[in-house]
């Protein structure tokens, strides 16, 4: 199953991580991915992740699979 997400044609994803933002950020950091930002009321488990290059995207996807498993 896939986590809920919003697909845009930009260089970021907006995903419901199913956990508080600070917990998600620490888990991603352990995978080598820096997640910064803030939460919005009612969206405490959502995170906007920006990527740029194909290799950054690949690294992010790999980390997301590990963290959200």
PDB file of N, CA and C in Angstrom:
ATOM      1  N   UNK A   1       0.832  -1.195   0.000  1.00  0.00           N
ATOM      2  CA  UNK A   1       0.000   0.000   0.000  1.00  0.00           C
ATOM      3  C   UNK A   1       0.874   1.254   0.000  1.00  0.00           C
ATOM      4  N   UNK A   2       0.347   2.281  -0.527  1.00  0.00           N
ATOM      5  CA  UNK A   2       1.065   3.547  -0.635  1.00  0.00           C
ATOM      6  C   UNK A   2       0.469   4.551   0.345  1.00  0.00           C
ATOM      7  N   UNK A   3       1.320   5.398   0.907  1.00  0.00           N
ATOM      8  CA  UNK A   3       0.841   6.467   1.787  1.00  0.00           C
ATOM      9  C   UNK A   3       0.067   7.481   0.954  1.00  0.00           C
ATOM     10  N   UNK A   4      -0.928   8.145   1.541  1.00  0.00           N
ATOM     11  CA  UNK A   4      -1.639   9.200   0.794  1.00  0.00           C
ATOM     12  C   UNK A   4      -0.673  10.295   0.357  1.00  0.00           C
ATOM     13  N   UNK A   5      -0.857  10.799  -0.820  1.00  0.00           N
ATOM     14  CA  UNK A   5       0.021  11.841  -1.334  1.00  0.00           C
ATOM     15  C   UNK A   5      -0.736  12.694  -2.329  1.00  0.00           C
ATOM     16  N   UNK A   6      -0.162  13.847  -2.634  1.00  0.00           N
ATOM     17  CA  UNK A   6      -0.687  14.717  -3.681  1.00  0.00           C
ATOM     18  C   UNK A   6       0.384  14.797  -4.757  1.00  0.00           C
ATOM     19  N   UNK A   7       0.032  14.544  -5.992  1.00  0.00           N
ATOM     20  CA  UNK A   7       0.971  14.563  -7.096  1.00  0.00           C
ATOM     21  C   UNK A   7       0.894  15.898  -7.815  1.00  0.00           C
ATOM     22  N   UNK A   8       2.023  16.543  -7.941  1.00  0.00           N
ATOM     23  CA  UNK A   8       2.131  17.805  -8.654  1.00  0.00           C
ATOM     24  C   UNK A   8       3.165  17.638  -9.753  1.00  0.00           C
ATOM     25  N   UNK A   9       3.195  18.527 -10.705  1.00  0.00           N
ATOM     26  CA  UNK A   9       4.211  18.480 -11.745  1.00  0.00           C
ATOM     27  C   UNK A   9       5.324  19.468 -11.399  1.00  0.00           C
ATOM     28  N   UNK A  10       5.764  19.408 -10.166  1.00  0.00           N
ATOM     29  CA  UNK A  10       6.836  20.248  -9.663  1.00  0.00           C
ATOM     30  C   UNK A  10       7.900  19.348  -9.057  1.00  0.00           C
ATOM     31  N   UNK A  11       8.932  19.939  -8.505  1.00  0.00           N
ATOM     32  CA  UNK A  11      10.026  19.164  -7.934  1.00  0.00           C
ATOM     33  C   UNK A  11       9.827  18.917  -6.448  1.00  0.00           C
ATOM     34  N   UNK A  12       8.611  18.568  -6.060  1.00  0.00           N
ATOM     35  CA  UNK A  12       8.369  18.202  -4.675  1.00  0.00           C
ATOM     36  C   UNK A  12       7.174  17.260  -4.582  1.00  0.00           C
ATOM     37  N   UNK A  13       7.101  16.583  -3.434  1.00  0.00           N
ATOM     38  CA  UNK A  13       5.929  15.777  -3.128  1.00  0.00           C
ATOM     39  C   UNK A  13       5.369  16.269  -1.799  1.00  0.00           C
ATOM     40  N   UNK A  14       4.103  16.059  -1.579  1.00  0.00           N
ATOM     41  CA  UNK A  14       3.434  16.389  -0.328  1.00  0.00           C
ATOM     42  C   UNK A  14       2.795  15.092   0.146  1.00  0.00           C
ATOM     43  N   UNK A  15       3.298  14.546   1.241  1.00  0.00           N
ATOM     44  CA  UNK A  15       2.938  13.187   1.632  1.00  0.00           C
ATOM     45  C   UNK A  15       2.522  13.113   3.098  1.00  0.00           C
ATOM     46  N   UNK A  16       1.502  12.301   3.357  1.00  0.00           N
ATOM     47  CA  UNK A  16       1.106  12.009   4.730  1.00  0.00           C
ATOM     48  C   UNK A  16       2.001  10.886   5.224  1.00  0.00           C
ATOM     49  N   UNK A  17       2.897  11.209   6.142  1.00  0.00           N
ATOM     50  CA  UNK A  17       3.886  10.251   6.618  1.00  0.00           C
ATOM     51  C   UNK A  17       3.336   9.318   7.691  1.00  0.00           C
ATOM     52  N   UNK A  18       2.187   9.692   8.263  1.00  0.00           N
ATOM     53  CA  UNK A  18       1.604   8.862   9.301  1.00  0.00           C
ATOM     54  C   UNK A  18       2.291   9.012  10.651  1.00  0.00           C
ATOM     55  N   UNK A  19       3.145  10.016  10.795  1.00  0.00           N
ATOM     56  CA  UNK A  19       3.850  10.246  12.061  1.00  0.00           C
ATOM     57  C   UNK A  19       4.088  11.742  12.226  1.00  0.00           C
ATOM     58  N   UNK A  20       4.346  12.197  13.454  1.00  0.00           N
ATOM     59  CA  UNK A  20       4.638  13.615  13.648  1.00  0.00           C
ATOM     60  C   UNK A  20       5.847  14.059  12.817  1.00  0.00           C
ATOM     61  N   UNK A  21       5.815  15.315  12.385  1.00  0.00           N
ATOM     62  CA  UNK A  21       6.871  15.831  11.509  1.00  0.00           C
ATOM     63  C   UNK A  21       8.268  15.646  12.099  1.00  0.00           C
ATOM     64  N   UNK A  22       8.446  15.947  13.397  1.00  0.00           N
ATOM     65  CA  UNK A  22       9.784  15.843  13.978  1.00  0.00           C
ATOM     66  C   UNK A  22      10.291  14.406  13.987  1.00  0.00           C
ATOM     67  N   UNK A  23       9.403  13.443  14.198  1.00  0.00           N
ATOM     68  CA  UNK A  23       9.782  12.028  14.158  1.00  0.00           C
ATOM     69  C   UNK A  23      10.181  11.646  12.736  1.00  0.00           C
ATOM     70  N   UNK A  24       9.375  12.059  11.760  1.00  0.00           N
ATOM     71  CA  UNK A  24       9.677  11.768  10.353  1.00  0.00           C
ATOM     72  C   UNK A  24      11.017  12.380   9.957  1.00  0.00           C
ATOM     73  N   UNK A  25      11.247  13.637  10.348  1.00  0.00           N
ATOM     74  CA  UNK A  25      12.496  14.318   9.986  1.00  0.00           C
ATOM     75  C   UNK A  25      13.704  13.585  10.557  1.00  0.00           C
ATOM     76  N   UNK A  26      13.612  13.115  11.783  1.00  0.00           N
ATOM     77  CA  UNK A  26      14.730  12.379  12.394  1.00  0.00           C
ATOM     78  C   UNK A  26      14.976  11.050  11.685  1.00  0.00           C
ATOM     79  N   UNK A  27      13.906  10.366  11.327  1.00  0.00           N
ATOM     80  CA  UNK A  27      14.059   9.090  10.616  1.00  0.00           C
ATOM     81  C   UNK A  27      14.668   9.300   9.226  1.00  0.00           C
ATOM     82  N   UNK A  28      14.247  10.347   8.549  1.00  0.00           N
ATOM     83  CA  UNK A  28      14.830  10.636   7.232  1.00  0.00           C
ATOM     84  C   UNK A  28      16.292  11.046   7.372  1.00  0.00           C
ATOM     85  N   UNK A  29      16.608  11.815   8.404  1.00  0.00           N
ATOM     86  CA  UNK A  29      17.995  12.226   8.652  1.00  0.00           C
ATOM     87  C   UNK A  29      18.884  11.002   8.837  1.00  0.00           C
ATOM     88  N   UNK A  30      18.365   9.991   9.542  1.00  0.00           N
ATOM     89  CA  UNK A  30      19.120   8.751   9.738  1.00  0.00           C
ATOM     90  C   UNK A  30      19.380   8.034   8.418  1.00  0.00           C
ATOM     91  N   UNK A  31      18.553   8.327   7.402  1.00  0.00           N
ATOM     92  CA  UNK A  31      18.725   7.752   6.067  1.00  0.00           C
ATOM     93  C   UNK A  31      19.551   8.664   5.155  1.00  0.00           C
ATOM     94  N   UNK A  32      20.021   9.790   5.697  1.00  0.00           N
ATOM     95  CA  UNK A  32      20.842  10.704   4.919  1.00  0.00           C
ATOM     96  C   UNK A  32      20.075  11.780   4.172  1.00  0.00           C
ATOM     97  N   UNK A  33      18.801  11.948   4.507  1.00  0.00           N
ATOM     98  CA  UNK A  33      17.964  12.946   3.842  1.00  0.00           C
ATOM     99  C   UNK A  33      17.546  14.010   4.854  1.00  0.00           C
ATOM    100  N   UNK A  34      17.861  15.269   4.562  1.00  0.00           N
ATOM    101  CA  UNK A  34      17.501  16.370   5.446  1.00  0.00           C
ATOM    102  C   UNK A  34      16.097  16.860   5.111  1.00  0.00           C
ATOM    103  N   UNK A  35      15.216  16.817   6.100  1.00  0.00           N
ATOM    104  CA  UNK A  35      13.850  17.306   5.950  1.00  0.00           C
ATOM    105  C   UNK A  35      13.691  18.497   6.887  1.00  0.00           C
ATOM    106  N   UNK A  36      13.361  19.638   6.332  1.00  0.00           N
ATOM    107  CA  UNK A  36      13.135  20.847   7.131  1.00  0.00           C
ATOM    108  C   UNK A  36      11.713  21.315   6.900  1.00  0.00           C
ATOM    109  N   UNK A  37      11.315  22.298   7.632  1.00  0.00           N
ATOM    110  CA  UNK A  37       9.995  22.845   7.389  1.00  0.00           C
ATOM    111  C   UNK A  37       9.166  22.891   8.645  1.00  0.00           C
ATOM    112  N   UNK A  38       7.891  22.987   8.439  1.00  0.00           N
ATOM    113  CA  UNK A  38       6.960  23.142   9.537  1.00  0.00           C
ATOM    114  C   UNK A  38       5.685  22.382   9.210  1.00  0.00           C
ATOM    115  N   UNK A  39       4.813  22.319  10.188  1.00  0.00           N
ATOM    116  CA  UNK A  39       3.511  21.703   9.971  1.00  0.00           C
ATOM    117  C   UNK A  39       2.448  22.787   9.968  1.00  0.00           C
ATOM    118  N   UNK A  40       1.299  22.436   9.464  1.00  0.00           N
ATOM    119  CA  UNK A  40       0.157  23.326   9.443  1.00  0.00           C
ATOM    120  C   UNK A  40      -0.959  22.677  10.252  1.00  0.00           C
ATOM    121  N   UNK A  41      -1.789  23.461  10.901  1.00  0.00           N
ATOM    122  CA  UNK A  41      -2.882  22.882  11.688  1.00  0.00           C
ATOM    123  C   UNK A  41      -3.708  21.892  10.856  1.00  0.00           C
ATOM    124  N   UNK A  42      -3.901  20.722  11.430  1.00  0.00           N
ATOM    125  CA  UNK A  42      -4.656  19.684  10.734  1.00  0.00           C
ATOM    126  C   UNK A  42      -3.812  18.827   9.806  1.00  0.00           C
ATOM    127  N   UNK A  43      -2.554  19.191   9.619  1.00  0.00           N
ATOM    128  CA  UNK A  43      -1.660  18.451   8.721  1.00  0.00           C
ATOM    129  C   UNK A  43      -0.352  18.121   9.433  1.00  0.00           C
ATOM    130  N   UNK A  44      -0.444  17.732  10.697  1.00  0.00           N
ATOM    131  CA  UNK A  44       0.746  17.490  11.508  1.00  0.00           C
ATOM    132  C   UNK A  44       1.597  16.323  11.021  1.00  0.00           C
ATOM    133  N   UNK A  45       1.003  15.417  10.266  1.00  0.00           N
ATOM    134  CA  UNK A  45       1.772  14.268   9.778  1.00  0.00           C
ATOM    135  C   UNK A  45       2.125  14.391   8.294  1.00  0.00           C
ATOM    136  N   UNK A  46       1.834  15.527   7.712  1.00  0.00           N
ATOM    137  CA  UNK A  46       2.154  15.745   6.305  1.00  0.00           C
ATOM    138  C   UNK A  46       3.490  16.449   6.166  1.00  0.00           C
ATOM    139  N   UNK A  47       4.225  16.128   5.104  1.00  0.00           N
ATOM    140  CA  UNK A  47       5.522  16.753   4.866  1.00  0.00           C
ATOM    141  C   UNK A  47       5.672  17.068   3.379  1.00  0.00           C
ATOM    142  N   UNK A  48       6.208  18.239   3.111  1.00  0.00           N
ATOM    143  CA  UNK A  48       6.515  18.649   1.734  1.00  0.00           C
ATOM    144  C   UNK A  48       8.004  18.430   1.540  1.00  0.00           C
ATOM    145  N   UNK A  49       8.352  17.596   0.575  1.00  0.00           N
ATOM    146  CA  UNK A  49       9.750  17.255   0.330  1.00  0.00           C
ATOM    147  C   UNK A  49      10.132  17.736  -1.067  1.00  0.00           C
ATOM    148  N   UNK A  50      11.137  18.599  -1.124  1.00  0.00           N
ATOM    149  CA  UNK A  50      11.636  19.109  -2.402  1.00  0.00           C
ATOM    150  C   UNK A  50      12.831  18.282  -2.853  1.00  0.00           C
ATOM    151  N   UNK A  51      12.866  18.002  -4.134  1.00  0.00           N
ATOM    152  CA  UNK A  51      14.003  17.310  -4.742  1.00  0.00           C
ATOM    153  C   UNK A  51      14.351  18.041  -6.031  1.00  0.00           C
ATOM    154  N   UNK A  52      15.533  17.805  -6.521  1.00  0.00           N
ATOM    155  CA  UNK A  52      15.953  18.509  -7.723  1.00  0.00           C
ATOM    156  C   UNK A  52      16.425  17.575  -8.821  1.00  0.00           C
ATOM    157  N   UNK A  53      17.512  16.906  -8.572  1.00  0.00           N
ATOM    158  CA  UNK A  53      18.117  16.058  -9.589  1.00  0.00           C
ATOM    159  C   UNK A  53      17.549  14.642  -9.531  1.00  0.00           C
ATOM    160  N   UNK A  54      17.711  13.888 -10.595  1.00  0.00           N
ATOM    161  CA  UNK A  54      17.264  12.492 -10.563  1.00  0.00           C
ATOM    162  C   UNK A  54      17.917  11.693  -9.425  1.00  0.00           C
ATOM    163  N   UNK A  55      19.193  11.952  -9.134  1.00  0.00           N
ATOM    164  CA  UNK A  55      19.856  11.212  -8.054  1.00  0.00           C
ATOM    165  C   UNK A  55      19.286  11.604  -6.687  1.00  0.00           C
ATOM    166  N   UNK A  56      18.901  12.883  -6.514  1.00  0.00           N
ATOM    167  CA  UNK A  56      18.249  13.302  -5.277  1.00  0.00           C
ATOM    168  C   UNK A  56      16.895  12.625  -5.129  1.00  0.00           C
ATOM    169  N   UNK A  57      16.167  12.529  -6.207  1.00  0.00           N
ATOM    170  CA  UNK A  57      14.868  11.868  -6.191  1.00  0.00           C
ATOM    171  C   UNK A  57      15.027  10.396  -5.834  1.00  0.00           C
ATOM    172  N   UNK A  58      15.990   9.737  -6.453  1.00  0.00           N
ATOM    173  CA  UNK A  58      16.236   8.320  -6.172  1.00  0.00           C
ATOM    174  C   UNK A  58      16.588   8.105  -4.700  1.00  0.00           C
ATOM    175  N   UNK A  59      17.453   8.968  -4.149  1.00  0.00           N
ATOM    176  CA  UNK A  59      17.852   8.852  -2.745  1.00  0.00           C
ATOM    177  C   UNK A  59      16.656   9.082  -1.825  1.00  0.00           C
ATOM    178  N   UNK A  60      15.812  10.031  -2.173  1.00  0.00           N
ATOM    179  CA  UNK A  60      14.623  10.328  -1.376  1.00  0.00           C
ATOM    180  C   UNK A  60      13.654   9.159  -1.395  1.00  0.00           C
ATOM    181  N   UNK A  61      13.417   8.596  -2.545  1.00  0.00           N
ATOM    182  CA  UNK A  61      12.500   7.452  -2.666  1.00  0.00           C
ATOM    183  C   UNK A  61      13.030   6.272  -1.855  1.00  0.00           C
ATOM    184  N   UNK A  62      14.321   6.017  -1.934  1.00  0.00           N
ATOM    185  CA  UNK A  62      14.919   4.923  -1.169  1.00  0.00           C
ATOM    186  C   UNK A  62      14.719   5.143   0.334  1.00  0.00           C
ATOM    187  N   UNK A  63      14.968   6.376   0.796  1.00  0.00           N
ATOM    188  CA  UNK A  63      14.795   6.691   2.213  1.00  0.00           C
ATOM    189  C   UNK A  63      13.337   6.587   2.626  1.00  0.00           C
ATOM    190  N   UNK A  64      12.424   7.093   1.793  1.00  0.00           N
ATOM    191  CA  UNK A  64      10.999   7.015   2.104  1.00  0.00           C
ATOM    192  C   UNK A  64      10.548   5.559   2.259  1.00  0.00           C
ATOM    193  N   UNK A  65      11.015   4.691   1.377  1.00  0.00           N
ATOM    194  CA  UNK A  65      10.640   3.278   1.476  1.00  0.00           C
ATOM    195  C   UNK A  65      11.095   2.685   2.791  1.00  0.00           C
ATOM    196  N   UNK A  66      12.291   3.048   3.235  1.00  0.00           N
ATOM    197  CA  UNK A  66      12.816   2.530   4.500  1.00  0.00           C
ATOM    198  C   UNK A  66      12.039   3.099   5.696  1.00  0.00           C
ATOM    199  N   UNK A  67      11.792   4.398   5.686  1.00  0.00           N
ATOM    200  CA  UNK A  67      11.151   5.068   6.814  1.00  0.00           C
ATOM    201  C   UNK A  67       9.673   4.697   6.931  1.00  0.00           C
ATOM    202  N   UNK A  68       9.004   4.541   5.816  1.00  0.00           N
ATOM    203  CA  UNK A  68       7.568   4.275   5.833  1.00  0.00           C
ATOM    204  C   UNK A  68       7.217   2.794   5.847  1.00  0.00           C
ATOM    205  N   UNK A  69       8.239   1.941   5.828  1.00  0.00           N
ATOM    206  CA  UNK A  69       8.000   0.482   5.816  1.00  0.00           C
ATOM    207  C   UNK A  69       7.382   0.011   7.110  1.00  0.00           C
TER     208      UNK A  69
END
